[in-house]
Amino acid sequence: MANEEKLAKIRHSMAHVMAEAVLEIFPDAQIAIGPSIENGFYYDFELPRPLLTEDLDTITEHMKAIIKQDKKFVRKEVTRQEAAELFKDQKYKLELLDAIPEGEAVTIYNQGGFTDLCRGPHVESTKELSADGFKLLSIAGAYWRGKESNPMLTRIYGTAWQNAKDLRLYLDHLADIEKRDHRKLGKELDLFSLHEEAGPGLVYWHPRGARVRQVIEDFWRQEHYKNGYEMVYTPHVGKSWLWETSGHLGFYKDGMYPPMEMDKADYYVKPMNCPFHIMIYQNSKKSYRDLPCRWAELGTVYRYEKAGALHGLMRVRGFTQDDAHLFVTPDQMDDEIMEVLRFSLHMLHSFGFNDIHAYISTKPEKSVGEVEKWDAATEALKKAVEKEGLAYDIDEGGGAFYGPKIDLKIKDAIGREWQLSTVQFDFNLPERFKMTFVDKDGVEKRPYMIHRALLGSIERFFGVLLENYAGAFPPWLSPDQIAIIPVGEVAFDYSKQLEKRLRAEGFRAVADLSNERMNAKIRNAQKLKTPYMVIIGEKEMSGDAVSIRYRNGKQVNLVSTEDFIREVHKAIDNKEQI
RNA sequence: GCCCUUGUAGCUCAGCUGGUAGAGCACCACCAUGGUAAGGUGGGGGUCAGCGGUUCAAAUCCGCUCGAGGGCUCCA
């Protein structure tokens, strides 16, 4: 922790050094804000011209020179008038000064050639900064104070560490992230594609990607049946009545694809599945005996995401939610929430995610539904999280206007967090659709409605899996599980028969009978990250055996085919990574 | 939506300050029949994202549009 504080000081000080360097190069620059952030720092400027990547080199040179001068960071408390005088040419600083609450001390830091309005803290001197422990990474635009209506400033991002070695490690980490990029892997492994000419943000699943998706979906359905859910299918479009009733046309219209007119009615492509599930609920009068209803659907929805927000599979315009809605009586709520949470964890664990953190979001200022309901629901969420012994944070006031929620974030193989599961109460839709059930006392009451998605969306989840495994899926998920590689043409027939035999076992096996040398076939299977490559030559043919080459390069020769089949079954059944 | 960057063959990319396009991989054909990460030879394939402008001449310069990348904002 002390180390984190030290790094934060280094990074914040580095931001000041960068500001000084930028002012040396552009004396007329307006400086805005420059904090330390995770792994580094940034500073926002208003510059006389756009920055080029080459400028980063120049700025870096200036920064190194400043660092070597062993400049002291001197803190000083000043009056507002003094500060206003000091920053009279810096409009953003003056705005910041105005924003400091009356009565609070105004402090400045000076490092010789540069003074900044800043509350600190900083290192004592630039000699504590490492001239080769930092790197300027990128130039970006950022709104002044994060407001879309404000001017766009130029932000320079950098990373800074205590020494060159730590910087090296971090840059290696960045390279690792780049290698794992699901967009790149998706291309290399021939899993999916996007086609701008056919519509941005819409995903095309290739055969190899579709195989993985099938495995995920089959598993998902099977587990849902095991856990008391029913599957439903609902339409992809609905008349405006549906969206007016749900309220989407009122507050979410911009997020929806525009309407199609037919028979004098407007039809909208669904951005959510909920109203459709409610239609099923409304189809008959419900008794407390019918509840809880647990209805699940892999529902494909379309949303108009802003062009700038689209990102590979992670943020798209058409995606499939692994959705379910639970309609429950008030006294079923606690148990149902606990079950949902338990089930979520089970699913995440099944896919190899064991480092899970929960975030509970509570009632925001603007909300619908009675306070008692909010309290009861929030309490149910907390109890469930505590019962599962999950680490959790509470985001006070961070819930949606219609109900509190739990989000689960997992950590992937290289420590990045991804939000997958979400469990949300909804006090809005049951009201709007006037949903009821008849309770024991014969009185019509409102059911509680819970939305939940365990994997989030199939597209995004697939992207997370891809990055987590760096494309090397464990055998149970791998598009191809076994590549059969004949040494020469004499082994082609045998290889074909072996392919048949392995497929009969349920394995995704493919014999490579192409006009290539064995070396090239191994290389190709290796590039596709196929977990098992089995080599078939005369020795194997005569002994009903295979020689296994694992994708990690490990080699086991002349294993009996029966033993190999058992081994693969075991790995698949146990969802092992190899 | 905004800022910066960017758009050359299916993929990865080269093409200096303007003179009507190249490589490797992939694909096709032929030869080679091969024991653990690319065998050889030949061939086909591009209105240089689109539209407009400057110019004798534009992949190259300028403008607009569309898309992509990195950010910001947004993600009820």
PDB file of N, CA, C and O in Angstrom, chain A residues 14-47:
ATOM      1  N   MET A  14       5.100  13.280 -12.171  1.00  0.00           N
ATOM      2  CA  MET A  14       5.445  13.103 -13.572  1.00  0.00           C
ATOM      3  C   MET A  14       4.503  13.947 -14.443  1.00  0.00           C
ATOM      4  O   MET A  14       4.922  14.534 -15.441  1.00  0.00           O
ATOM      5  N   ALA A  15       3.239  14.021 -14.048  1.00  0.00           N
ATOM      6  CA  ALA A  15       2.272  14.823 -14.798  1.00  0.00           C
ATOM      7  C   ALA A  15       2.699  16.294 -14.788  1.00  0.00           C
ATOM      8  O   ALA A  15       2.619  16.993 -15.806  1.00  0.00           O
ATOM      9  N   HIS A  16       3.187  16.755 -13.633  1.00  0.00           N
ATOM     10  CA  HIS A  16       3.647  18.144 -13.554  1.00  0.00           C
ATOM     11  C   HIS A  16       4.872  18.362 -14.431  1.00  0.00           C
ATOM     12  O   HIS A  16       4.997  19.379 -15.102  1.00  0.00           O
ATOM     13  N   VAL A  17       5.768  17.378 -14.408  1.00  0.00           N
ATOM     14  CA  VAL A  17       6.962  17.486 -15.248  1.00  0.00           C
ATOM     15  C   VAL A  17       6.550  17.567 -16.716  1.00  0.00           C
ATOM     16  O   VAL A  17       7.084  18.364 -17.486  1.00  0.00           O
ATOM     17  N   MET A  18       5.539  16.767 -17.069  1.00  0.00           N
ATOM     18  CA  MET A  18       5.091  16.773 -18.462  1.00  0.00           C
ATOM     19  C   MET A  18       4.485  18.137 -18.813  1.00  0.00           C
ATOM     20  O   MET A  18       4.726  18.670 -19.896  1.00  0.00           O
ATOM     21  N   ALA A  19       3.724  18.676 -17.875  1.00  0.00           N
ATOM     22  CA  ALA A  19       3.124  19.992 -18.126  1.00  0.00           C
ATOM     23  C   ALA A  19       4.212  21.040 -18.336  1.00  0.00           C
ATOM     24  O   ALA A  19       4.120  21.876 -19.233  1.00  0.00           O
ATOM     25  N   GLU A  20       5.256  20.946 -17.525  1.00  0.00           N
ATOM     26  CA  GLU A  20       6.357  21.899 -17.685  1.00  0.00           C
ATOM     27  C   GLU A  20       6.995  21.734 -19.071  1.00  0.00           C
ATOM     28  O   GLU A  20       7.254  22.718 -19.766  1.00  0.00           O
ATOM     29  N   ALA A  21       7.198  20.477 -19.453  1.00  0.00           N
ATOM     30  CA  ALA A  21       7.804  20.200 -20.764  1.00  0.00           C
ATOM     31  C   ALA A  21       6.930  20.751 -21.889  1.00  0.00           C
ATOM     32  O   ALA A  21       7.424  21.375 -22.829  1.00  0.00           O
ATOM     33  N   VAL A  22       5.627  20.537 -21.765  1.00  0.00           N
ATOM     34  CA  VAL A  22       4.718  21.003 -22.815  1.00  0.00           C
ATOM     35  C   VAL A  22       4.737  22.531 -22.889  1.00  0.00           C
ATOM     36  O   VAL A  22       4.741  23.122 -23.972  1.00  0.00           O
ATOM     37  N   LEU A  23       4.808  23.180 -21.724  1.00  0.00           N
ATOM     38  CA  LEU A  23       4.843  24.647 -21.721  1.00  0.00           C
ATOM     39  C   LEU A  23       6.148  25.168 -22.296  1.00  0.00           C
ATOM     40  O   LEU A  23       6.197  26.251 -22.880  1.00  0.00           O
ATOM     41  N   GLU A  24       7.234  24.396 -22.131  1.00  0.00           N
ATOM     42  CA  GLU A  24       8.503  24.797 -22.751  1.00  0.00           C
ATOM     43  C   GLU A  24       8.356  24.814 -24.268  1.00  0.00           C
ATOM     44  O   GLU A  24       8.890  25.677 -24.953  1.00  0.00           O
ATOM     45  N   ILE A  25       7.611  23.817 -24.766  1.00  0.00           N
ATOM     46  CA  ILE A  25       7.476  23.681 -26.220  1.00  0.00           C
ATOM     47  C   ILE A  25       6.380  24.602 -26.763  1.00  0.00           C
ATOM     48  O   ILE A  25       6.519  25.221 -27.808  1.00  0.00           O
ATOM     49  N   PHE A  26       5.271  24.674 -26.021  1.00  0.00           N
ATOM     50  CA  PHE A  26       4.144  25.541 -26.413  1.00  0.00           C
ATOM     51  C   PHE A  26       3.874  26.539 -25.286  1.00  0.00           C
ATOM     52  O   PHE A  26       3.011  26.291 -24.448  1.00  0.00           O
ATOM     53  N   PRO A  27       4.586  27.656 -25.285  1.00  0.00           N
ATOM     54  CA  PRO A  27       4.424  28.599 -24.167  1.00  0.00           C
ATOM     55  C   PRO A  27       2.996  29.118 -24.030  1.00  0.00           C
ATOM     56  O   PRO A  27       2.597  29.534 -22.945  1.00  0.00           O
ATOM     57  N   ASP A  28       2.217  29.050 -25.104  1.00  0.00           N
ATOM     58  CA  ASP A  28       0.852  29.576 -25.031  1.00  0.00           C
ATOM     59  C   ASP A  28      -0.171  28.532 -24.613  1.00  0.00           C
ATOM     60  O   ASP A  28      -1.368  28.818 -24.569  1.00  0.00           O
ATOM     61  N   ALA A  29       0.285  27.321 -24.343  1.00  0.00           N
ATOM     62  CA  ALA A  29      -0.669  26.261 -24.015  1.00  0.00           C
ATOM     63  C   ALA A  29      -1.455  26.604 -22.762  1.00  0.00           C
ATOM     64  O   ALA A  29      -0.936  27.218 -21.832  1.00  0.00           O
ATOM     65  N   GLN A  30      -2.719  26.219 -22.780  1.00  0.00           N
ATOM     66  CA  GLN A  30      -3.544  26.306 -21.579  1.00  0.00           C
ATOM     67  C   GLN A  30      -3.485  24.946 -20.906  1.00  0.00           C
ATOM     68  O   GLN A  30      -3.659  23.909 -21.572  1.00  0.00           O
ATOM     69  N   ILE A  31      -3.237  24.948 -19.608  1.00  0.00           N
ATOM     70  CA  ILE A  31      -3.159  23.660 -18.934  1.00  0.00           C
ATOM     71  C   ILE A  31      -4.422  23.451 -18.107  1.00  0.00           C
ATOM     72  O   ILE A  31      -4.984  24.389 -17.547  1.00  0.00           O
ATOM     73  N   ALA A  32      -4.883  22.223 -18.042  1.00  0.00           N
ATOM     74  CA  ALA A  32      -6.134  21.949 -17.332  1.00  0.00           C
ATOM     75  C   ALA A  32      -5.873  21.083 -16.100  1.00  0.00           C
ATOM     76  O   ALA A  32      -5.475  21.584 -15.060  1.00  0.00           O
ATOM     77  N   ILE A  33      -6.023  19.790 -16.239  1.00  0.00           N
ATOM     78  CA  ILE A  33      -5.908  18.911 -15.078  1.00  0.00           C
ATOM     79  C   ILE A  33      -4.941  17.792 -15.386  1.00  0.00           C
ATOM     80  O   ILE A  33      -4.921  17.273 -16.509  1.00  0.00           O
ATOM     81  N   GLY A  34      -4.131  17.411 -14.395  1.00  0.00           N
ATOM     82  CA  GLY A  34      -3.174  16.345 -14.629  1.00  0.00           C
ATOM     83  C   GLY A  34      -2.968  15.449 -13.425  1.00  0.00           C
ATOM     84  O   GLY A  34      -2.058  15.642 -12.633  1.00  0.00           O
ATOM     85  N   PRO A  35      -3.818  14.481 -13.250  1.00  0.00           N
ATOM     86  CA  PRO A  35      -3.720  13.604 -12.076  1.00  0.00           C
ATOM     87  C   PRO A  35      -2.905  12.339 -12.342  1.00  0.00           C
ATOM     88  O   PRO A  35      -2.524  12.070 -13.480  1.00  0.00           O
ATOM     89  N   SER A  36      -2.681  11.585 -11.270  1.00  0.00           N
ATOM     90  CA  SER A  36      -2.146  10.244 -11.439  1.00  0.00           C
ATOM     91  C   SER A  36      -3.335   9.316 -11.629  1.00  0.00           C
ATOM     92  O   SER A  36      -4.412   9.553 -11.092  1.00  0.00           O
ATOM     93  N   ILE A  37      -3.141   8.297 -12.422  1.00  0.00           N
ATOM     94  CA  ILE A  37      -4.191   7.306 -12.621  1.00  0.00           C
ATOM     95  C   ILE A  37      -3.556   5.929 -12.475  1.00  0.00           C
ATOM     96  O   ILE A  37      -2.358   5.828 -12.260  1.00  0.00           O
ATOM     97  N   GLU A  38      -4.367   4.900 -12.596  1.00  0.00           N
ATOM     98  CA  GLU A  38      -3.839   3.550 -12.510  1.00  0.00           C
ATOM     99  C   GLU A  38      -2.732   3.380 -13.552  1.00  0.00           C
ATOM    100  O   GLU A  38      -2.931   3.692 -14.719  1.00  0.00           O
ATOM    101  N   ASN A  39      -1.585   2.973 -13.108  1.00  0.00           N
ATOM    102  CA  ASN A  39      -0.433   2.699 -13.972  1.00  0.00           C
ATOM    103  C   ASN A  39       0.244   3.940 -14.554  1.00  0.00           C
ATOM    104  O   ASN A  39       1.246   3.806 -15.251  1.00  0.00           O
ATOM    105  N   GLY A  40      -0.299   5.121 -14.307  1.00  0.00           N
ATOM    106  CA  GLY A  40       0.359   6.257 -14.930  1.00  0.00           C
ATOM    107  C   GLY A  40      -0.273   7.592 -14.587  1.00  0.00           C
ATOM    108  O   GLY A  40      -0.681   7.838 -13.462  1.00  0.00           O
ATOM    109  N   PHE A  41      -0.366   8.414 -15.595  1.00  0.00           N
ATOM    110  CA  PHE A  41      -0.829   9.777 -15.385  1.00  0.00           C
ATOM    111  C   PHE A  41      -1.299  10.347 -16.712  1.00  0.00           C
ATOM    112  O   PHE A  41      -1.056   9.758 -17.765  1.00  0.00           O
ATOM    113  N   TYR A  42      -1.989  11.470 -16.639  1.00  0.00           N
ATOM    114  CA  TYR A  42      -2.264  12.215 -17.866  1.00  0.00           C
ATOM    115  C   TYR A  42      -2.292  13.679 -17.531  1.00  0.00           C
ATOM    116  O   TYR A  42      -2.287  14.080 -16.366  1.00  0.00           O
ATOM    117  N   TYR A  43      -2.277  14.502 -18.557  1.00  0.00           N
ATOM    118  CA  TYR A  43      -2.487  15.938 -18.361  1.00  0.00           C
ATOM    119  C   TYR A  43      -3.268  16.425 -19.559  1.00  0.00           C
ATOM    120  O   TYR A  43      -3.019  15.982 -20.682  1.00  0.00           O
ATOM    121  N   ASP A  44      -4.248  17.303 -19.308  1.00  0.00           N
ATOM    122  CA  ASP A  44      -5.054  17.856 -20.398  1.00  0.00           C
ATOM    123  C   ASP A  44      -4.565  19.258 -20.754  1.00  0.00           C
ATOM    124  O   ASP A  44      -4.326  20.074 -19.854  1.00  0.00           O
ATOM    125  N   PHE A  45      -4.431  19.490 -22.049  1.00  0.00           N
ATOM    126  CA  PHE A  45      -3.963  20.797 -22.521  1.00  0.00           C
ATOM    127  C   PHE A  45      -4.868  21.333 -23.608  1.00  0.00           C
ATOM    128  O   PHE A  45      -5.524  20.569 -24.311  1.00  0.00           O
ATOM    129  N   GLU A  46      -4.843  22.681 -23.725  1.00  0.00           N
ATOM    130  CA  GLU A  46      -5.405  23.268 -24.927  1.00  0.00           C
ATOM    131  C   GLU A  46      -4.211  23.820 -25.685  1.00  0.00           C
ATOM    132  O   GLU A  46      -3.498  24.686 -25.180  1.00  0.00           O
ATOM    133  N   LEU A  47      -3.963  23.274 -26.865  1.00  0.00           N
ATOM    134  CA  LEU A  47      -2.729  23.586 -27.586  1.00  0.00           C
ATOM    135  C   LEU A  47      -3.014  24.358 -28.864  1.00  0.00           C
ATOM    136  O   LEU A  47      -4.112  24.277 -29.412  1.00  0.00           O
TER     137      LEU A  47
END
